[in-house]
mmCIF file of C-alpha atoms and ligand atoms in Angstrom:
data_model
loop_
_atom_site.group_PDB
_atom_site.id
_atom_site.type_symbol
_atom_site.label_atom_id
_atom_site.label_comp_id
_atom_site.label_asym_id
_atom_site.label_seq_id
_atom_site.Cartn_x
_atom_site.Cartn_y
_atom_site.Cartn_z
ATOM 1 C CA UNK A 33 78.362 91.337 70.486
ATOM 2 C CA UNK A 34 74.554 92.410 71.317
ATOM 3 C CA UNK A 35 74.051 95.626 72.142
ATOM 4 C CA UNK A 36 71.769 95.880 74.565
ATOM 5 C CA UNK A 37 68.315 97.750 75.243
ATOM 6 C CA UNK A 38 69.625 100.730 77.412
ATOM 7 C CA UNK A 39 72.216 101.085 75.002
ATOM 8 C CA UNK A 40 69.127 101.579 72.308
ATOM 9 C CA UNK A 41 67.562 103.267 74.863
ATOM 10 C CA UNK A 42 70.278 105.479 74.972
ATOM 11 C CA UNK A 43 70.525 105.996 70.674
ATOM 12 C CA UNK A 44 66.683 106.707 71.047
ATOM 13 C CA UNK A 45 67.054 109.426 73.267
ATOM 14 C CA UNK A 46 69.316 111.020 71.097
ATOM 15 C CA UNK A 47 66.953 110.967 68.171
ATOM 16 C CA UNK A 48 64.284 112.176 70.516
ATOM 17 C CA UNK A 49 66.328 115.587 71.567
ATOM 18 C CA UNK A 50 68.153 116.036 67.744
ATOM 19 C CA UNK A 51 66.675 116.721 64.137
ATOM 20 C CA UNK A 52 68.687 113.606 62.981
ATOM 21 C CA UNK A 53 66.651 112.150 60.093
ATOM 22 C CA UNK A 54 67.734 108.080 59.789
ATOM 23 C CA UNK A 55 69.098 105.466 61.986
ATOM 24 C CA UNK A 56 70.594 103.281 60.486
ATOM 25 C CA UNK A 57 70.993 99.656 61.687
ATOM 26 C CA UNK A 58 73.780 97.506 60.507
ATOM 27 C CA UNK A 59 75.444 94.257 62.057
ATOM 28 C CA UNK A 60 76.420 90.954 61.477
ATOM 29 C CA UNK A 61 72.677 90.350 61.821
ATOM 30 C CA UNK A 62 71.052 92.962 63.138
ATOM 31 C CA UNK A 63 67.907 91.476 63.201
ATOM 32 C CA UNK A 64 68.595 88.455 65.872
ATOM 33 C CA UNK A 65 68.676 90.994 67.935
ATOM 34 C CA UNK A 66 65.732 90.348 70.552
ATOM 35 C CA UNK A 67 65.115 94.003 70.954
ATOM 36 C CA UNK A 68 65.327 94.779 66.999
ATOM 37 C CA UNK A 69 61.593 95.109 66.498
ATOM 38 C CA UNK A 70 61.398 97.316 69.619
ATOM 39 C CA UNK A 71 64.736 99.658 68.077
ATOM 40 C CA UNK A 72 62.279 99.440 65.090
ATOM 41 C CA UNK A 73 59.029 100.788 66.598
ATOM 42 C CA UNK A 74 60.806 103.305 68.508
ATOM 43 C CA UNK A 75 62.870 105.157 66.147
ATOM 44 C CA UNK A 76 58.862 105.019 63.367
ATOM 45 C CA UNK A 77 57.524 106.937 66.843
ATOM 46 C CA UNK A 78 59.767 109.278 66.659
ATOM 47 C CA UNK A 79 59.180 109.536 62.814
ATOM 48 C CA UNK A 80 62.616 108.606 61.910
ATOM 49 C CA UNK A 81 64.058 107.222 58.282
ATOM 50 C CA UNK A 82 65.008 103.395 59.519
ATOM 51 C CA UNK A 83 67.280 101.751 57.660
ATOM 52 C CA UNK A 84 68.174 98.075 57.991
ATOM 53 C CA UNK A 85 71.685 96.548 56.782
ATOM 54 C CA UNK A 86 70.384 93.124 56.120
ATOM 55 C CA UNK A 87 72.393 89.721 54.515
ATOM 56 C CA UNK A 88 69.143 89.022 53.005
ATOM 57 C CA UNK A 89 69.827 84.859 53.967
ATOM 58 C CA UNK A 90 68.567 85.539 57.713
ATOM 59 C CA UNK A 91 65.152 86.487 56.337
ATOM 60 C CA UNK A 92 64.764 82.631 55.702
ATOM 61 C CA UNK A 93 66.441 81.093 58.347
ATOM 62 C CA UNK A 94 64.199 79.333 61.115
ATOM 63 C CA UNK A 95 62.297 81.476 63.663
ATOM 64 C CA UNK A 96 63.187 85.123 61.881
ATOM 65 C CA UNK A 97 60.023 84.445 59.669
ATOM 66 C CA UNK A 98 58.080 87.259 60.979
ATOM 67 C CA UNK A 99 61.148 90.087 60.659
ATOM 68 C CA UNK A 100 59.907 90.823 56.311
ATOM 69 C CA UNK A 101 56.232 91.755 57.553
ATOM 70 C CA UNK A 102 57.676 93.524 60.622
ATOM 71 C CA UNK A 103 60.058 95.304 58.188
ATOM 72 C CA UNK A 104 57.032 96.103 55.504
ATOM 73 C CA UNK A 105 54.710 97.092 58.309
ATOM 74 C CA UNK A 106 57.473 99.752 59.845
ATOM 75 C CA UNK A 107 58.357 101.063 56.450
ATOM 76 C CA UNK A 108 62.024 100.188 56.760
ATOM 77 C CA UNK A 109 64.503 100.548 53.893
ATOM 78 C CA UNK A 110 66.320 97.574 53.482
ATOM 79 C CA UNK A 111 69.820 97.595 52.464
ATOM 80 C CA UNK A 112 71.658 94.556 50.903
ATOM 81 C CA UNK A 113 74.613 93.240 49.676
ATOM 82 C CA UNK A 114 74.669 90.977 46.326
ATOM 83 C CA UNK A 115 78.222 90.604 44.935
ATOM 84 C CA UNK A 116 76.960 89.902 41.450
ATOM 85 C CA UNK A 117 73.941 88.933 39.822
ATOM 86 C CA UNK A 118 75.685 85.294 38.816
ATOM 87 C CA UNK A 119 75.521 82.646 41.493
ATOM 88 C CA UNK A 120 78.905 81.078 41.237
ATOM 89 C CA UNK A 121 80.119 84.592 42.088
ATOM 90 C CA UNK A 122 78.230 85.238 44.709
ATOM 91 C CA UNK A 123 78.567 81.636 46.270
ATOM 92 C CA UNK A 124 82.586 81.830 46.041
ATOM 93 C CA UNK A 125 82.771 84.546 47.619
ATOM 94 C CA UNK A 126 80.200 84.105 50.483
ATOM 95 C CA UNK A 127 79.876 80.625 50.263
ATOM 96 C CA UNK A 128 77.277 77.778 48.778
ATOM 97 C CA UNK A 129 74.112 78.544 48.208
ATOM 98 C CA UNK A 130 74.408 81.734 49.511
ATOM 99 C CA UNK A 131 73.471 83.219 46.215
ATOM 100 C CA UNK A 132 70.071 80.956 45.988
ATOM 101 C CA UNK A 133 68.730 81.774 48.717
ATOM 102 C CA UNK A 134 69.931 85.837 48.250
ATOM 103 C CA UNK A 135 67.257 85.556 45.471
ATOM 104 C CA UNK A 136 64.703 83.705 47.515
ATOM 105 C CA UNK A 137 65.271 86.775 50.231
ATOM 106 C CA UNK A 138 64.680 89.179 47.020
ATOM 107 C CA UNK A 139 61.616 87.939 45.893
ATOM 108 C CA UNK A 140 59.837 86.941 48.832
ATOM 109 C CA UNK A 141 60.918 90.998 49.524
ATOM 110 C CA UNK A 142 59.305 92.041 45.852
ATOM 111 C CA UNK A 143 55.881 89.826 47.277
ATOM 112 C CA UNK A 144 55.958 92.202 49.919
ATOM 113 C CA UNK A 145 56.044 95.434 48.042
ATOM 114 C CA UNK A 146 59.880 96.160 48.234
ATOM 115 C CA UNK A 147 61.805 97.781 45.462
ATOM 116 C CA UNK A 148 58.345 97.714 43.351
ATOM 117 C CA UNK A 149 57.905 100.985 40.921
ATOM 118 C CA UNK A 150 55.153 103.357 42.879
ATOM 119 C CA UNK A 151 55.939 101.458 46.443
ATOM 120 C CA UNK A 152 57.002 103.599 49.192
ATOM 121 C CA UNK A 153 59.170 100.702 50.284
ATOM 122 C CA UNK A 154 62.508 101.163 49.832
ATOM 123 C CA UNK A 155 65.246 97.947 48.917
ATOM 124 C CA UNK A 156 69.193 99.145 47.503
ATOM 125 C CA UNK A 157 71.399 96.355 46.449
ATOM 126 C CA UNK A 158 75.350 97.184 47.831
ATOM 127 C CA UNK A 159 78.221 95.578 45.359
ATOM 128 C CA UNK A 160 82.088 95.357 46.128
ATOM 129 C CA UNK A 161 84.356 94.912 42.990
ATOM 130 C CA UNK A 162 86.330 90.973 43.496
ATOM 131 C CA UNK A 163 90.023 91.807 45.136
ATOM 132 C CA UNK A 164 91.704 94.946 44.607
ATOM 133 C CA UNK A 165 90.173 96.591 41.707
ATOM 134 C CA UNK A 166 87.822 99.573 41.909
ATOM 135 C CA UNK A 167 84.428 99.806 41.627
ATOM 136 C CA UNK A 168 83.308 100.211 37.755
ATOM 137 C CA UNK A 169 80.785 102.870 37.326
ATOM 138 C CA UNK A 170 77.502 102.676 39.480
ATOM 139 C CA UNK A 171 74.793 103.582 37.226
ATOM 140 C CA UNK A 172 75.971 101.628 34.633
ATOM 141 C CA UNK A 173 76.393 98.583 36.249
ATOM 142 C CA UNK A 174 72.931 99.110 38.399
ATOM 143 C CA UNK A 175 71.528 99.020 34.996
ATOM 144 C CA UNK A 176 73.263 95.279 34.617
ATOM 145 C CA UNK A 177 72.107 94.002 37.544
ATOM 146 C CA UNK A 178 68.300 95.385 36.932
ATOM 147 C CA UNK A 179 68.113 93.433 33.442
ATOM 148 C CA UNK A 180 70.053 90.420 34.634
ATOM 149 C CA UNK A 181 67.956 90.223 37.615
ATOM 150 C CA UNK A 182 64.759 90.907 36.622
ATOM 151 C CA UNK A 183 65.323 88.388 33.135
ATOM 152 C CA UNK A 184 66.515 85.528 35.317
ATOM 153 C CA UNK A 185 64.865 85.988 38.603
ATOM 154 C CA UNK A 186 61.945 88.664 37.942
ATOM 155 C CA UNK A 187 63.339 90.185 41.164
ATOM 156 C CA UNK A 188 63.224 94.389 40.941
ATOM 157 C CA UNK A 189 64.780 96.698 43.386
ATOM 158 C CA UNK A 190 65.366 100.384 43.685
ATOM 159 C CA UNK A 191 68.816 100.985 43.698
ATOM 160 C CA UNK A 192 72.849 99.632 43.018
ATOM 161 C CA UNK A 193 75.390 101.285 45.741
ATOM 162 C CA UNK A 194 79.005 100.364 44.720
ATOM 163 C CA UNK A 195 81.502 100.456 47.599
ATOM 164 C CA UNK A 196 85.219 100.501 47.447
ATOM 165 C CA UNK A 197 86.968 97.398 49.115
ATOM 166 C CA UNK A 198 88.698 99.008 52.337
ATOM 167 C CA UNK A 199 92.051 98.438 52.867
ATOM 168 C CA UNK A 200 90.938 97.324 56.833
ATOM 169 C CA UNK A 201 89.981 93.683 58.421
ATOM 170 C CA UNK A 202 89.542 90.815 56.265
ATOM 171 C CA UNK A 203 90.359 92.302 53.338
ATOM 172 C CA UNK A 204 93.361 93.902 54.327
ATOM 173 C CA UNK A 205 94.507 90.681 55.770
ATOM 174 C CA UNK A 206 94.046 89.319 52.107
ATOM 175 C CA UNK A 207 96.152 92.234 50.089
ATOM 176 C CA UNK A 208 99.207 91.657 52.673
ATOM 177 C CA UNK A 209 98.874 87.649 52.287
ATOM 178 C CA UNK A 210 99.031 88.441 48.869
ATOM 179 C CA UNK A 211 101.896 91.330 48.793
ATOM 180 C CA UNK A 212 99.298 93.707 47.139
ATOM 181 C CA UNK A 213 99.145 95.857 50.046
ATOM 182 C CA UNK A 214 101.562 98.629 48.290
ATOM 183 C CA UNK A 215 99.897 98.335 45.092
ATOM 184 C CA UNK A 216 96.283 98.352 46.304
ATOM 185 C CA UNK A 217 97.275 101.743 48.656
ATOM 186 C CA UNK A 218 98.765 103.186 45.530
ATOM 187 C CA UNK A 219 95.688 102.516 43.536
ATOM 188 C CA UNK A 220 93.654 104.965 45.898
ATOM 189 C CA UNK A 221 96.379 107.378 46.276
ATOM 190 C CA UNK A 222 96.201 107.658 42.340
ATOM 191 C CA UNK A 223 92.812 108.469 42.341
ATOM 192 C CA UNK A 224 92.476 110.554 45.268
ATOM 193 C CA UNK A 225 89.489 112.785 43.913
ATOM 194 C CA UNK A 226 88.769 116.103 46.206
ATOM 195 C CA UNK A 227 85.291 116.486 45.233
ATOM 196 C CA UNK A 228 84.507 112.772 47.123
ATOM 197 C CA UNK A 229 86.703 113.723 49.893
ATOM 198 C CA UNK A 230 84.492 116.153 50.750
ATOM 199 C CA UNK A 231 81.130 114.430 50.707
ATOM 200 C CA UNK A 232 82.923 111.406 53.056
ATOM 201 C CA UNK A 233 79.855 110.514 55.046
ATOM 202 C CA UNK A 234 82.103 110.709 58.596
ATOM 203 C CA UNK A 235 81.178 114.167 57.878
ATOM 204 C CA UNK A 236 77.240 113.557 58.433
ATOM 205 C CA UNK A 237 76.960 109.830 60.106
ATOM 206 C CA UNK A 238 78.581 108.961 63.525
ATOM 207 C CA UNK A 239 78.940 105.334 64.202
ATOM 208 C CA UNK A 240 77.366 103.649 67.828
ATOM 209 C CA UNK A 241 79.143 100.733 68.579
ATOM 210 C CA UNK A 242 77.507 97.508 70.568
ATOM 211 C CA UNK A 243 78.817 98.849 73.730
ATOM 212 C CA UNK A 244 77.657 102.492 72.805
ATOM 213 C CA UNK A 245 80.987 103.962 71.573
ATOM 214 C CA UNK A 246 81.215 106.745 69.274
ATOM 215 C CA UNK A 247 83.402 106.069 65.901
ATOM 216 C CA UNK A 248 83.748 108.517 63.064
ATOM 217 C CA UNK A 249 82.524 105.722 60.873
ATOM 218 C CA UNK A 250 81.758 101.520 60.823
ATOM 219 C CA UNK A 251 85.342 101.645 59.127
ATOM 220 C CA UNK A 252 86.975 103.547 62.346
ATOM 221 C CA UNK A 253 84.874 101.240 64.465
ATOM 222 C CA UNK A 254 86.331 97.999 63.177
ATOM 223 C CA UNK A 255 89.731 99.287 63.682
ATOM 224 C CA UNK A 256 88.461 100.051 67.255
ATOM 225 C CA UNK A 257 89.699 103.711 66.311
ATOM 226 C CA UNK A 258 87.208 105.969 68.400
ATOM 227 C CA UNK A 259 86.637 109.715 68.241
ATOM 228 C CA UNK A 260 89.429 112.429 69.421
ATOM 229 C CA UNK A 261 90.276 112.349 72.691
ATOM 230 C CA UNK A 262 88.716 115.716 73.701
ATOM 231 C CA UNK A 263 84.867 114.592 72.717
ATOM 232 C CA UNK A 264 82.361 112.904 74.041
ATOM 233 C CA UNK A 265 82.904 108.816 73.991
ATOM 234 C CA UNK A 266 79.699 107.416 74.073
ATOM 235 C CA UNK A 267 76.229 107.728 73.223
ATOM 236 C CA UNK A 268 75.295 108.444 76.558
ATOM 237 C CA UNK A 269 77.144 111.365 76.463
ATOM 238 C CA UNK A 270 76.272 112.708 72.934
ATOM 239 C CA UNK A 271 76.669 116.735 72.520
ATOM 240 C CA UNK A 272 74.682 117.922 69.332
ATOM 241 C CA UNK A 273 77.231 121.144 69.359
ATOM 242 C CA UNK A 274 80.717 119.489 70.022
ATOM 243 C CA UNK A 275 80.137 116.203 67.991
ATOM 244 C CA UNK A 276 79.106 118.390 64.663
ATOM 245 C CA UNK A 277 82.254 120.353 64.222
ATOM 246 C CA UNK A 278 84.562 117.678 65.677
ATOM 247 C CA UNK A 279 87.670 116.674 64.124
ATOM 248 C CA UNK A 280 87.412 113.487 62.270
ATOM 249 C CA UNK A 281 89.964 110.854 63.089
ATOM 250 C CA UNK A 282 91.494 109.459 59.986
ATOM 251 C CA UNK A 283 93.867 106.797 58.671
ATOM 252 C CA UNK A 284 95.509 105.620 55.451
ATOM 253 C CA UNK A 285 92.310 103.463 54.663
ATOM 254 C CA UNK A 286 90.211 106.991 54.390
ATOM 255 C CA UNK A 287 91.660 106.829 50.740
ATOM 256 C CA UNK A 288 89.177 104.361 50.161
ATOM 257 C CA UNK A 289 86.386 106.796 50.307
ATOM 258 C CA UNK A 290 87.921 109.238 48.452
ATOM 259 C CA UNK A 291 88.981 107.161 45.343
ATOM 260 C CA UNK A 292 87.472 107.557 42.080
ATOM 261 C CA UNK A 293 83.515 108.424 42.231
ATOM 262 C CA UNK A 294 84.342 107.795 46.358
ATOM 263 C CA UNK A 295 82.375 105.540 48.051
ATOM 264 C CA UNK A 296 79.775 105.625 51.197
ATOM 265 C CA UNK A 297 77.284 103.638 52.829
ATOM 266 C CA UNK A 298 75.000 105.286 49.842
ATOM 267 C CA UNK A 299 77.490 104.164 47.112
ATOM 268 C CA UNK A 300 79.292 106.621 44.860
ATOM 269 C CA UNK A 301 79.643 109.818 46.586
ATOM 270 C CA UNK A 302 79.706 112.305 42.962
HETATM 271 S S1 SF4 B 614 87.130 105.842 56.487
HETATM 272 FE FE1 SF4 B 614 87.881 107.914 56.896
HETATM 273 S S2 SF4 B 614 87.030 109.199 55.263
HETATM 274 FE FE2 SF4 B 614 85.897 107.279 55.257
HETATM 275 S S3 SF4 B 614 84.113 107.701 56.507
HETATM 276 FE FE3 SF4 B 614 85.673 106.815 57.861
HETATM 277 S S4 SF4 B 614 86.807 108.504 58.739
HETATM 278 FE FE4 SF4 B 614 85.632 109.284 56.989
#
């Protein structure tokens, strides 16, 4: 799944004709895309917020050496997921030495200038809670990770986003393996909270897909659920007007944004 230049060709012309402030670029990888650094330039032309979705371990791995001074260079903010600040966390869940070289990713970042105090570059952390629990509070546990990881690593970074576990994919796949499906469902339901529900960020973000499909969200694109029928269907065809007031297409996993403090690609939505 690589989507290809015309398709970015495509996004960038949309930037080019709209006020819309960030693109943000997510994958697998995003980076082994060949025309990455050309997405990159494009949308810092056009003087556009870039933000990169990044597993931190592919800024080590042979031949992507150049993408952290590309990334510097272009101002991008980086966005990455650490499950925990302990390694034998981090490397059950994603696997060995995951964690080790997480940190390695970190700190050759921090040589760079990310997540230092006065530096205009930008680098958030994501967390998701272990199995079906909720997040625990984001600024309190953002204040965990900083001491933890600047005391055993001497890595800093700007921000903690904590993200609800979506009841969708893998992990969905998990809860009914493990007959928690019901329970986990009426965990959200129980703490449905309005104020979240309204600041879901369908309502402001629109997903583009590798093949330039339109999706209310990255959660609505993995369950290959695309926009209502009436609208446009892909990038190509984007309408400013239509797509802003459109009718968002929703599911029984939208209670994962709208549980507790809600959740977003930005963390806690309250
Ligand atoms: S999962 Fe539902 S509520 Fe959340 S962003 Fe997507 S469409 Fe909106």
């Amino acid at each position: 799944e690589v989507m290809s230049r015309e398709t970015m060709r495509a996004c960038l012309d949309v930037l080019e004709r709209t006020e819309i402030p960030t693109l943000d670029v997510t994958g697998g990888a995003p980076e082994m895309n060949p025309n990455f650094p050309w997405l990159v330039a494009e949308a810092r032309r056009l003087d556009r917020h870039v933000i990169d979705r990044c597993n931190l371990t592919i800024l080590l791995a042979p031949g992507f050496d150049h993408v952290p001074d590309m990334l510097a260079e272009s101002g991008v903010e980086i966005v990455a997921s650490l499950p925990c600040y302990l390694a034998e966390n981090v490397d059950l869940q994603r696997g060995d030495r995951v964690f080790e070289k997480s940190i390695r990713a970190l700190q050759l970042l921090n040589s760079l200038g990310y997540g230092q105090p006065q530096s205009r570059l930008r680098l958030n952390l994501v967390y998701n809670p272990p199995g079906s629990k909720l997040p625990p509070p984001q600024a309190a546990l953002e204040e965990d990770y900083r001491s933890q990881l600047r005391r055993r690593y001497g890595v800093e970074f700007n921000g903690l986003f904590t993200m609800t576990n979506m009841p969708i994919g893998r992990f969905l796949e998990e809860l009914a393996r493990g007959g928690q499906y019901d329970e986990y469902m009426q965990t959200l339901i129980g703490a449905f909270n309005p104020a979240a529900a309204a600041g879901v960020m369908c309502r402001t973000t629109l997903s583009v897909d590798w093949t330039g499909r339109l999706h209310d969200c990255d959660f609505n694109q993995i369950l290959e659920l695309g926009l209502a029928e009436d609208l446009p269907q892909k990038i190509g065809h984007f309408d400013h007007a239509r797509l802003a007031r459109r009718r968002i297409s929703t599911g029984q996993h939208c209670y994962g944004c709208t549980a507790g403090a809600g959740s977003s690609c930005r963390g806690t939505i309250e």
